[in-house]
Coordinates of C-alpha atoms and ligand atoms in Angstrom, one line a residue:
M1 CA 0.0 0.0 0.0
L2 CA 2.8 2.4 0.8
P3 CA 4.2 3.0 -2.7
L4 CA 0.8 4.2 -3.9
A5 CA 0.6 6.5 -0.8
L6 CA 3.9 8.1 -1.7
L7 CA 2.9 8.6 -5.3
M8 CA -0.2 10.5 -4.0
L9 CA 1.5 13.7 -3.1
A10 CA 3.4 13.8 -6.3
S11 CA 0.3 13.3 -8.3
C12 CA -0.5 17.0 -7.8
N13 CA 1.9 17.6 -10.7
N14 CA -0.4 15.8 -13.1
P15 CA -2.8 17.9 -15.1
V16 CA -6.1 18.7 -13.6
P17 CA -8.9 16.5 -15.1
Q18 CA -10.8 18.4 -17.7
N19 CA -14.1 16.7 -18.3
T20 CA -15.1 14.2 -15.7
P21 CA -18.5 12.9 -16.8
L22 CA -21.5 12.8 -14.5
P23 CA -22.0 9.1 -13.7
D24 CA -25.0 7.5 -15.5
S25 CA -28.2 7.3 -13.5
A26 CA -27.5 3.6 -12.5
S27 CA -24.4 4.7 -10.7
R28 CA -25.9 7.7 -9.0
K29 CA -27.2 6.7 -5.6
W30 CA -29.0 8.5 -2.8
W31 CA -26.5 7.2 -0.4
K32 CA -23.7 8.8 -2.4
E33 CA -25.4 12.1 -2.4
A34 CA -26.5 12.0 1.2
V35 CA -24.9 13.7 4.2
V36 CA -25.0 11.5 7.3
Y37 CA -25.4 12.8 10.8
Q38 CA -24.2 10.3 13.4
L39 CA -26.0 10.7 16.7
Y40 CA -25.0 9.2 20.0
P41 CA -28.5 8.5 21.6
R42 CA -27.3 8.5 25.2
S43 CA -26.0 12.0 24.9
F44 CA -28.4 13.8 22.5
K45 CA -31.5 14.8 24.5
D46 CA -33.0 13.5 27.7
N47 CA -36.7 13.7 27.8
N48 CA -37.6 12.2 31.2
G49 CA -34.9 13.7 33.5
D50 CA -33.0 10.5 34.3
G51 CA -29.9 12.0 32.9
I52 CA -29.8 9.7 29.8
G53 CA -30.7 10.7 26.3
D54 CA -33.7 8.8 24.9
L55 CA -35.8 8.3 21.8
K56 CA -38.4 10.8 22.9
G57 CA -35.6 13.3 23.3
I58 CA -34.5 12.7 19.7
I59 CA -38.0 13.0 18.5
S60 CA -38.3 16.4 20.1
K61 CA -35.2 17.5 18.2
L62 CA -35.9 16.2 14.7
D63 CA -36.7 19.7 13.4
Y64 CA -33.2 20.8 14.5
I65 CA -31.6 17.8 12.8
K66 CA -33.7 18.6 9.7
S67 CA -32.6 22.2 9.8
L68 CA -29.0 21.2 9.4
G69 CA -29.7 19.9 5.9
V70 CA -28.5 16.4 6.5
D71 CA -30.3 13.4 4.9
V72 CA -29.5 10.4 7.0
V73 CA -29.2 9.8 10.8
W74 CA -27.0 7.0 12.0
L75 CA -28.0 6.0 15.5
N76 CA -25.6 4.2 17.7
P77 CA -27.2 1.0 19.2
I78 CA -30.5 1.4 20.8
Y79 CA -31.3 -2.3 21.4
A80 CA -31.9 -3.9 24.8
S81 CA -28.6 -4.0 26.5
P82 CA -27.0 -4.2 30.0
N83 CA -24.9 -1.4 28.8
T84 CA -21.4 -2.5 29.6
D85 CA -20.3 -1.0 26.3
N86 CA -23.1 1.6 25.9
G87 CA -25.3 -0.7 23.8
Y88 CA -22.6 -2.5 21.9
D89 CA -23.5 -5.5 24.1
I90 CA -27.0 -6.5 22.9
S91 CA -29.2 -8.8 25.1
D92 CA -32.3 -8.6 22.8
Y93 CA -32.0 -7.6 19.2
R94 CA -35.7 -7.1 18.8
A95 CA -36.3 -4.8 21.8
I96 CA -35.4 -1.2 22.7
M97 CA -33.0 -0.4 25.6
K98 CA -35.1 0.5 28.6
D99 CA -33.1 3.7 29.1
F100 CA -34.0 4.8 25.6
G101 CA -37.8 4.1 25.7
T102 CA -40.1 1.6 24.0
M103 CA -40.7 0.0 20.6
A104 CA -43.7 2.4 20.3
D105 CA -41.2 5.3 20.7
F106 CA -39.1 3.8 18.1
D107 CA -42.0 3.5 15.6
T108 CA -42.9 7.1 16.3
L109 CA -39.3 8.1 15.7
L110 CA -39.0 6.4 12.4
K111 CA -42.4 7.7 11.3
E112 CA -41.5 11.3 12.2
M113 CA -38.2 11.0 10.5
H114 CA -39.7 9.8 7.3
V115 CA -42.3 12.6 7.4
R116 CA -39.3 14.9 7.4
H117 CA -37.6 13.0 4.6
L118 CA -34.8 11.9 7.0
K119 CA -33.5 8.4 6.6
L120 CA -32.5 6.2 9.5
V121 CA -29.5 3.9 9.6
M122 CA -29.1 1.6 12.6
D123 CA -26.0 0.1 14.1
L124 CA -25.9 -3.7 13.5
V125 CA -23.7 -5.4 16.2
V126 CA -23.3 -9.0 15.2
N127 CA -19.7 -9.8 15.8
H128 CA -20.8 -10.4 19.4
T129 CA -23.8 -10.2 21.7
S130 CA -24.1 -9.4 25.4
D131 CA -23.3 -12.3 27.8
Q132 CA -26.9 -11.7 29.0
N133 CA -28.4 -12.5 25.5
E134 CA -30.6 -15.6 25.7
W135 CA -28.5 -17.2 23.0
F136 CA -25.4 -17.0 25.3
L137 CA -27.3 -18.0 28.5
Q138 CA -28.4 -21.1 26.6
S139 CA -25.0 -21.7 25.0
R140 CA -23.1 -21.6 28.3
S141 CA -25.5 -23.8 30.1
S142 CA -24.2 -27.1 28.8
R143 CA -22.0 -28.5 26.0
E144 CA -25.0 -30.3 24.5
N145 CA -27.3 -27.3 24.4
P146 CA -28.6 -26.5 20.9
Y147 CA -27.2 -23.0 21.2
R148 CA -23.7 -24.2 22.1
N149 CA -22.3 -23.6 18.6
Y150 CA -23.7 -20.1 18.4
Y151 CA -20.4 -19.0 20.1
H152 CA -16.7 -20.0 20.0
W153 CA -15.9 -22.5 22.8
W154 CA -12.6 -24.2 23.7
N155 CA -12.9 -27.2 26.1
A156 CA -10.5 -26.8 29.0
E157 CA -9.3 -30.4 28.9
R158 CA -7.6 -29.4 25.6
G159 CA -5.3 -27.1 27.7
T160 CA -5.1 -23.3 27.4
P161 CA -6.4 -21.9 24.1
T162 CA -4.1 -20.4 21.4
P163 CA -3.6 -16.8 22.7
R164 CA -6.0 -14.2 21.4
W165 CA -5.7 -10.5 22.2
S166 CA -8.8 -8.6 23.5
F167 CA -9.5 -5.0 22.9
F168 CA -11.2 -4.3 26.2
D169 CA -10.3 -7.2 28.6
V170 CA -8.5 -6.1 31.8
N171 CA -5.9 -8.8 31.0
S172 CA -6.1 -8.3 27.2
D173 CA -7.0 -11.9 27.1
A174 CA -9.9 -12.8 24.6
W175 CA -10.5 -16.2 26.1
K176 CA -12.5 -16.5 29.4
L177 CA -12.9 -19.7 31.3
D178 CA -16.5 -20.3 32.0
T179 CA -17.0 -22.7 35.0
P180 CA -20.4 -24.2 34.3
T181 CA -19.0 -26.2 31.3
N182 CA -15.3 -25.9 32.1
S183 CA -14.7 -24.3 28.7
Y184 CA -13.3 -21.0 27.4
Y185 CA -15.3 -18.6 25.3
L186 CA -13.9 -16.1 22.9
H187 CA -14.5 -12.3 23.3
Y188 CA -12.5 -9.9 21.2
F189 CA -14.1 -7.1 23.2
S190 CA -15.0 -7.3 26.9
R191 CA -15.9 -10.4 28.8
Q192 CA -19.5 -9.3 28.6
Q193 CA -19.3 -9.4 24.8
P194 CA -18.9 -13.0 23.6
D195 CA -18.2 -13.4 19.9
L196 CA -20.8 -15.1 17.7
N197 CA -19.8 -18.1 15.6
W198 CA -20.4 -17.0 12.0
E199 CA -19.4 -20.4 10.7
N200 CA -22.7 -21.7 12.1
P201 CA -25.3 -21.3 9.4
V202 CA -28.1 -21.2 12.0
V203 CA -26.5 -18.1 13.5
R204 CA -26.4 -16.4 10.2
Q205 CA -30.0 -17.2 9.4
E206 CA -31.0 -15.9 12.8
I207 CA -29.2 -12.6 12.1
Y208 CA -30.7 -12.3 8.6
K209 CA -34.1 -12.7 10.1
M210 CA -33.4 -10.1 12.7
M211 CA -32.1 -7.7 10.0
K212 CA -35.4 -8.2 8.0
Y213 CA -37.4 -7.5 11.1
W214 CA -35.9 -3.9 11.2
L215 CA -35.8 -3.4 7.5
D216 CA -39.5 -4.4 7.3
K217 CA -40.2 -1.7 9.8
G218 CA -38.8 0.6 7.2
I219 CA -35.3 1.5 8.4
D220 CA -32.9 2.7 5.6
G221 CA -29.7 0.8 6.3
F222 CA -27.1 -0.6 8.6
R223 CA -23.7 0.4 9.9
M224 CA -22.2 -2.9 10.6
D225 CA -20.1 -2.8 13.8
A226 CA -16.7 -4.5 13.9
F227 CA -17.9 -6.5 10.9
Q228 CA -14.4 -7.1 9.5
F229 CA -13.8 -9.3 12.5
V230 CA -16.8 -11.7 12.3
A231 CA -15.0 -14.4 10.4
K232 CA -12.4 -16.4 12.4
D233 CA -10.0 -19.1 11.5
T234 CA -11.4 -21.7 13.9
T235 CA -8.3 -23.9 13.6
W236 CA -7.0 -21.2 15.9
P237 CA -3.4 -20.9 14.4
E238 CA -0.7 -19.3 16.5
F239 CA 0.0 -15.7 15.5
P240 CA 3.5 -14.2 15.5
K241 CA 4.7 -12.3 18.6
G242 CA 3.5 -8.7 18.6
Y243 CA 0.6 -9.5 16.2
E244 CA -1.7 -7.3 18.3
Q245 CA 0.2 -4.2 17.0
D246 CA -1.3 -5.1 13.6
I247 CA -4.6 -6.4 14.7
I248 CA -6.6 -5.7 11.6
K249 CA -4.2 -7.8 9.6
Y250 CA -4.8 -10.8 11.9
Y251 CA -8.4 -10.3 13.0
G252 CA -9.8 -8.6 9.9
M253 CA -11.3 -10.2 6.8
G254 CA -11.1 -13.8 8.0
P255 CA -12.0 -16.9 6.0
H256 CA -15.4 -16.8 4.3
L257 CA -16.2 -13.2 5.3
H258 CA -17.0 -12.4 1.7
D259 CA -19.1 -15.6 1.4
Y260 CA -21.1 -14.4 4.4
L261 CA -21.6 -11.0 2.9
K262 CA -22.7 -12.4 -0.4
E263 CA -25.2 -14.6 1.3
M264 CA -26.5 -11.7 3.4
N265 CA -26.8 -9.6 0.3
K266 CA -28.7 -12.2 -1.6
D267 CA -31.0 -13.1 1.3
V268 CA -31.5 -9.7 2.8
L269 CA -29.8 -6.5 1.5
S270 CA -30.6 -6.9 -2.2
K271 CA -34.3 -6.9 -1.3
Y272 CA -34.2 -3.3 0.0
D273 CA -33.0 0.1 -1.3
I274 CA -30.7 0.7 1.6
M275 CA -27.3 2.1 2.7
T276 CA -24.8 -0.5 4.0
V277 CA -21.5 0.3 5.5
A278 CA -19.1 -2.0 7.4
E279 CA -16.9 -0.6 10.1
G280 CA -13.4 -1.2 8.9
A281 CA -12.2 -2.1 5.4
G282 CA -9.5 -4.6 6.0
S283 CA -5.8 -3.8 5.5
T284 CA -5.3 -4.0 1.8
L285 CA -6.7 -2.3 -1.3
D286 CA -8.2 -5.5 -2.5
D287 CA -10.0 -6.0 0.9
A288 CA -11.7 -2.7 0.5
M289 CA -12.6 -3.1 -3.1
D290 CA -13.9 -6.6 -2.5
L291 CA -16.3 -5.2 0.2
V292 CA -17.8 -2.5 -2.0
G293 CA -17.1 -3.1 -5.6
P294 CA -20.4 -2.7 -7.5
D295 CA -20.0 -6.0 -9.2
R296 CA -19.4 -7.8 -5.9
N297 CA -22.9 -7.7 -4.4
E298 CA -21.7 -7.2 -0.9
L299 CA -22.0 -3.6 0.7
N300 CA -22.3 -0.1 -0.6
M301 CA -19.5 1.9 1.0
A302 CA -16.3 1.5 2.9
Y303 CA -15.4 3.1 6.2
H304 CA -11.7 2.8 6.7
F305 CA -9.7 3.7 9.8
E306 CA -6.3 4.5 8.3
V307 CA -6.5 8.2 8.9
M308 CA -7.0 7.6 12.7
D309 CA -3.5 6.1 12.8
V310 CA -2.1 9.4 11.5
G311 CA -2.9 11.2 14.7
K312 CA -2.4 8.3 17.2
G313 CA 0.1 8.2 20.0
K314 CA 2.0 11.5 19.4
P315 CA 1.3 15.1 20.0
G316 CA 0.4 16.9 16.8
Y317 CA 0.3 15.1 13.5
D318 CA 1.8 15.3 10.0
L319 CA -0.5 17.0 7.5
L320 CA 1.4 15.3 4.7
E321 CA 0.4 11.9 6.1
F322 CA -3.1 13.0 6.5
K323 CA -3.2 14.1 2.8
K324 CA -1.6 10.9 1.7
V325 CA -4.2 8.8 3.4
Y326 CA -7.2 10.8 2.1
S327 CA -5.8 11.0 -1.4
K328 CA -5.0 7.3 -1.5
W329 CA -8.5 6.3 -0.5
D330 CA -9.9 8.7 -3.0
T331 CA -7.8 7.1 -5.7
I332 CA -8.9 3.6 -4.7
F333 CA -12.5 4.4 -5.4
S334 CA -12.1 6.9 -8.2
Q335 CA -13.4 4.4 -10.8
K336 CA -15.7 2.2 -8.8
G337 CA -16.8 1.6 -5.2
W338 CA -17.5 4.3 -2.7
V339 CA -16.1 5.6 0.6
S340 CA -17.2 7.3 3.8
V341 CA -15.5 10.6 4.9
F342 CA -15.3 11.3 8.6
L343 CA -13.0 13.1 11.1
G344 CA -14.5 11.7 14.3
N345 CA -17.0 9.3 15.8
H346 CA -18.0 7.8 19.1
D347 CA -14.7 5.9 19.3
Q348 CA -12.5 9.0 18.7
P349 CA -11.8 12.3 20.4
R350 CA -13.6 15.3 19.1
M351 CA -12.3 16.3 15.6
L352 CA -11.8 19.9 16.6
S353 CA -9.4 18.9 19.4
H354 CA -7.8 16.1 17.5
W355 CA -7.2 17.6 14.1
G356 CA -7.2 21.3 14.9
S357 CA -7.5 23.4 18.0
D358 CA -10.3 24.1 20.5
S359 CA -8.4 27.1 21.9
L360 CA -9.6 30.7 21.6
P361 CA -9.5 32.8 19.5
F362 CA -9.4 30.4 16.6
R363 CA -11.6 27.6 17.7
G364 CA -14.6 28.7 15.6
Y365 CA -12.5 29.2 12.5
C366 CA -11.0 25.8 13.0
A367 CA -14.3 24.0 13.4
K368 CA -15.5 25.7 10.2
M369 CA -12.3 24.7 8.3
L370 CA -12.6 21.0 9.4
N371 CA -16.3 20.9 8.4
T372 CA -15.3 22.4 5.0
F373 CA -13.0 19.5 4.5
L374 CA -15.6 17.0 5.5
L375 CA -18.2 18.4 3.2
T376 CA -16.2 19.1 0.1
M377 CA -14.4 15.7 -0.3
R378 CA -15.5 12.9 -2.6
G379 CA -17.3 10.3 -0.5
T380 CA -20.3 10.3 1.8
P381 CA -19.6 12.7 4.7
Y382 CA -20.4 11.6 8.2
A383 CA -20.9 14.6 10.5
Y384 CA -20.7 13.6 14.2
Y385 CA -23.3 15.2 16.5
G386 CA -22.0 18.4 18.0
D387 CA -19.3 18.9 15.4
E388 CA -21.8 21.3 13.7
L389 CA -21.3 23.5 16.8
G390 CA -17.6 23.0 17.2
M391 CA -17.6 20.8 20.3
G392 CA -14.2 20.0 21.8
N393 CA -12.7 17.3 24.1
I394 CA -13.7 17.5 27.8
R395 CA -10.4 16.2 29.1
F396 CA -11.4 14.6 32.4
E397 CA -8.9 14.9 35.3
T398 CA -9.8 11.7 37.2
I399 CA -10.7 8.2 36.3
D400 CA -14.0 8.6 38.2
D401 CA -15.4 10.9 35.5
Y402 CA -15.0 8.2 32.8
R403 CA -17.8 5.8 31.9
D404 CA -16.2 4.0 28.9
V405 CA -15.3 0.3 29.4
A406 CA -12.2 0.7 27.3
T407 CA -10.8 3.5 29.5
L408 CA -11.9 1.9 32.8
N409 CA -10.5 -1.6 32.0
K410 CA -7.2 -0.3 30.7
Y411 CA -6.8 1.8 33.8
Q412 CA -7.5 -1.2 36.0
H413 CA -5.0 -3.3 34.1
L414 CA -2.3 -0.7 34.4
K415 CA -3.0 -0.3 38.1
A416 CA -2.8 -4.1 38.7
T417 CA 0.4 -4.5 36.8
G418 CA 2.2 -1.4 38.2
G419 CA 1.9 0.6 34.9
N420 CA 2.0 4.3 34.7
V421 CA -1.6 5.4 35.4
D422 CA -0.8 9.1 35.4
S423 CA 0.6 9.1 31.9
F424 CA -2.4 7.0 30.8
L425 CA -4.8 9.6 32.2
E426 CA -2.9 12.3 30.4
S427 CA -3.1 10.5 27.1
E428 CA -6.8 9.7 27.6
K429 CA -7.4 13.5 27.7
R430 CA -6.4 13.4 24.1
F431 CA -7.6 10.1 23.0
G432 CA -10.3 8.8 25.4
R433 CA -13.5 7.8 23.7
D434 CA -15.6 9.7 26.3
N435 CA -14.3 13.0 24.9
G436 CA -16.6 12.4 22.0
R437 CA -19.6 11.2 24.0
T438 CA -20.4 14.2 26.2
P439 CA -24.0 15.5 26.2
F440 CA -25.1 17.8 23.4
P441 CA -25.2 21.4 24.5
W442 CA -28.6 22.8 23.6
D443 CA -28.5 26.1 25.5
S444 CA -26.8 27.9 28.3
S445 CA -29.2 26.7 31.0
A446 CA -28.1 24.1 33.7
N447 CA -26.6 21.0 32.1
A448 CA -26.7 22.7 28.8
G449 CA -30.4 22.0 28.5
F450 CA -29.6 18.3 27.9
T451 CA -31.3 17.0 31.0
S452 CA -33.2 18.3 34.1
G453 CA -31.5 15.5 36.1
T454 CA -27.8 14.5 36.6
P455 CA -26.2 13.7 33.2
W456 CA -24.8 10.2 32.9
L457 CA -21.5 11.7 31.6
K458 CA -20.4 15.2 32.5
V459 CA -21.4 18.1 30.3
N460 CA -18.4 19.9 28.8
P461 CA -18.2 23.1 30.9
D462 CA -17.5 25.1 27.7
Y463 CA -21.2 24.8 26.9
T464 CA -21.8 28.4 27.9
L465 CA -19.7 29.3 24.9
V466 CA -20.6 26.4 22.5
N467 CA -24.4 25.7 22.4
A468 CA -27.1 25.4 19.8
A469 CA -29.3 28.2 21.0
H470 CA -26.4 30.7 21.1
E471 CA -25.1 29.7 17.7
E472 CA -28.6 29.8 16.2
K473 CA -28.7 33.5 17.1
D474 CA -25.3 34.3 15.8
S475 CA -25.2 34.4 12.0
A476 CA -21.4 34.0 12.0
S477 CA -21.5 30.8 14.1
V478 CA -20.1 27.4 13.2
L479 CA -23.7 26.2 13.0
H480 CA -24.8 28.7 10.3
Y481 CA -21.6 28.0 8.4
F482 CA -22.3 24.2 8.6
R483 CA -25.7 24.7 7.0
K484 CA -24.2 26.9 4.3
L485 CA -21.7 24.2 3.5
I486 CA -24.4 21.6 3.2
R487 CA -26.5 23.8 0.9
L488 CA -23.4 24.3 -1.2
R489 CA -22.8 20.6 -1.5
K490 CA -26.4 19.9 -2.2
S491 CA -26.7 22.5 -4.9
N492 CA -23.7 21.3 -6.9
P493 CA -23.1 17.7 -7.9
I494 CA -19.4 18.5 -8.4
F495 CA -18.9 17.9 -4.6
V496 CA -20.4 14.5 -4.9
Y497 CA -19.3 13.2 -8.3
G498 CA -16.5 15.5 -9.2
S499 CA -13.0 14.1 -9.5
Y500 CA -10.4 15.1 -6.8
H501 CA -7.1 16.5 -7.6
L502 CA -4.5 17.5 -5.0
I503 CA -2.7 20.8 -5.4
D504 CA 0.7 21.7 -3.9
G505 CA 0.8 18.2 -2.3
Y506 CA 4.0 18.7 -0.3
N507 CA 2.7 21.8 1.5
P508 CA 2.9 20.7 5.2
E509 CA 0.4 23.4 6.4
V510 CA -2.2 23.9 3.7
Y511 CA -4.4 21.3 2.1
S512 CA -5.6 22.3 -1.3
Y513 CA -7.5 20.3 -3.9
I514 CA -9.6 20.8 -7.0
R515 CA -12.9 19.1 -7.6
E516 CA -13.9 18.9 -11.3
L517 CA -17.1 17.8 -13.0
Q518 CA -18.0 18.3 -16.7
G519 CA -15.4 21.0 -17.0
K520 CA -16.6 23.0 -13.9
K521 CA -13.9 23.4 -11.3
V522 CA -13.9 24.2 -7.6
L523 CA -10.8 24.8 -5.6
V524 CA -10.8 24.1 -1.9
V525 CA -7.9 25.7 0.2
L526 CA -7.6 24.8 3.9
N527 CA -5.0 26.1 6.3
F528 CA -4.6 23.4 9.0
R529 CA -2.4 25.6 11.2
D530 CA -3.0 28.2 13.9
H531 CA -0.8 30.6 12.1
Q532 CA -0.6 32.3 8.7
A533 CA 0.5 30.0 5.9
A534 CA 1.2 30.2 2.2
A535 CA -0.9 28.2 -0.2
N536 CA 1.3 28.5 -3.4
L537 CA -1.8 28.5 -5.7
G538 CA -0.1 30.5 -8.4
D539 CA -2.2 30.8 -11.6
Y540 CA -5.1 28.9 -10.1
L541 CA -6.2 32.1 -8.4
K542 CA -6.7 33.9 -11.8
G543 CA -10.4 34.6 -12.2
A544 CA -11.2 32.5 -9.0
K545 CA -14.5 33.5 -7.4
L546 CA -15.4 33.0 -3.8
L547 CA -18.2 30.4 -3.1
L548 CA -17.6 30.2 0.7
G549 CA -15.0 31.2 3.2
N550 CA -14.8 31.0 7.0
Y551 CA -13.7 34.6 7.7
P552 CA -16.1 37.6 7.5
D553 CA -14.0 39.2 4.8
S554 CA -13.0 36.1 2.9
A555 CA -11.6 36.6 -0.7
P556 CA -9.5 34.5 -3.1
K557 CA -5.8 34.8 -2.0
D558 CA -2.6 33.0 -1.6
V559 CA -1.7 33.6 2.0
L560 CA -4.2 32.2 4.5
R561 CA -5.0 33.3 8.0
P562 CA -5.0 30.8 10.9
F563 CA -7.4 27.9 10.0
E564 CA -8.7 29.8 7.0
A565 CA -10.8 27.9 4.5
L566 CA -11.7 29.0 1.0
V567 CA -14.0 27.4 -1.5
L568 CA -13.4 29.0 -4.9
E569 CA -15.0 28.6 -8.3
L570 CA -12.4 28.5 -11.0
P571 CA -13.0 29.8 -14.5
Ligands
TEU601 O1 -15.5 -0.6 17.5 C1 -14.7 -1.6 16.9 C2 -13.3 -1.4 17.2 O2 -12.5 -2.0 16.5 C3 -12.9 -0.6 18.4 O3 -12.2 -1.4 19.2 C4 -12.1 0.6 18.0 O4 -10.9 0.1 17.4 C5 -11.8 1.3 19.3 O5 -13.0 1.7 19.8 C6 -10.9 2.5 19.1 O6 -10.8 3.2 20.3 C7 -16.9 -0.9 17.5 C8 -17.7 0.2 18.1 O7 -17.5 1.3 17.2 C9 -17.2 0.5 19.5 O8 -17.9 1.6 20.0 C10 -17.5 -0.7 20.3 O9 -17.0 -0.6 21.6 C11 -16.9 -2.0 19.7 O10 -17.1 -2.1 18.3 C12 -17.4 -3.2 20.3 O11 -18.8 -3.4 19.9
CA602 CA1 -33.9 9.7 29.6

């Protein structure tokens, strides 16, 4: 993959495409033209004062969501769950989590969304269930139980199982000895999240039936959680030492994964006009293309993680790396297939803090600049709730403030093994998942208007500055700019179907690219730094006309102010 990535930055010396055709009607799809709004239900709006966001809360805010101009809402899991991983541990796939409301609330939500021409995409969590799921309760009860093979078991008389690393386990061990049957079960995530056995055709049929249950209710698609991990090599080969550093290579795209997807597509997906996106796209170009190639009959669009590695583990990040990754993924799908574009989600810190700066005086400019990137790239943009306001990381001081199983278990592990918990807490201020899960700031009243009770996770104290009511009144706010960006994208197919061409690729501070469709060209220029930076646009500026900029006196020019963003129409 690397050689292609290196070529990317140099490709800016190639001529700009001149006449990219509009794809034929068969290749134009609603899910390519849509803007997705990802909403974390626990933190959006609490309707009954228990401190937890709920479906009635979301219903009460649908007009706000509609006002953004987005088309699709992706809801993180709302199924019945004991909530060890905030709903990613499902105990009943056909019920709604008590905290969130009832099935009647769900039906109302879906109906009210469709009235407003908003589509609903649900999280589908089928790599694992909760250990409280009836399937698992049966499975663990005896070796002869009919549900036994729904999960992966290793009888203890065989000795200890081949080591498997776990994302969330306190000991990083993915095998847990279960005394009732003296056997180990597999859990890539926490002990409360046993992995389903996809090799069992009965499991697959159960899942397909469950998917139809929701699709027949009228939902518009699935985001498939951790799906690249579902297929396992059940001969359990030894992996080389240190394999967990390259986990996607060893856990991703296991045997028969594509067979399962083809089967699921034939039995379920192909029968509906829906959006389907798997979390993760493997580790090679072929993996990604195999998932979403239009001739493959598997899924619609990829959601890769590579860009998240660019900013991991070190302060600051290299903008050239960032450009390489985005340019590479654009190239992969330039002829066929489709990709998601995102800068944050519920597993990541806030995009503003991670990729830019939430410090004054530039925070508003920076939030606008990052949103400009998100909404002018090729691929379906996923805006994460609150990023339309410019929310930032909360940066908790103590472990007691955290709720995330990933943070809590890691902390416990370090404590038990004499690791450095202080430096861990410092790094969680930058990377902890709870940074991206704090309650939505609706207004400047107590608890940001999110709840009348005690919020399940602290509200970011900066809500007095960053909240929807305040930004609604301020025509120069991030919120108003976000709406303008969406209107711009919607009014011009160049942003969806236009080719992408990098300009001045080796510029370490400014990211510039041209989108071109049927001879029309738009130039996007983004200063990723908190200081003035040169864009080296040269002749491209001749006759350029401003479509949108994030400073009050924006105009086409070559030297950009801190976090300045320009969207220019070229002659
Ligand atoms: O995440 C899958 C996944 O691979 C995560 O471990 C991811 O690498 C990590 O969160 C980065 O910090 C999905 C969901 O998005 C996540 O919220 C769940 O916790 C996880 O699956 C288990 O269902
Ligand atoms: Ca509630």
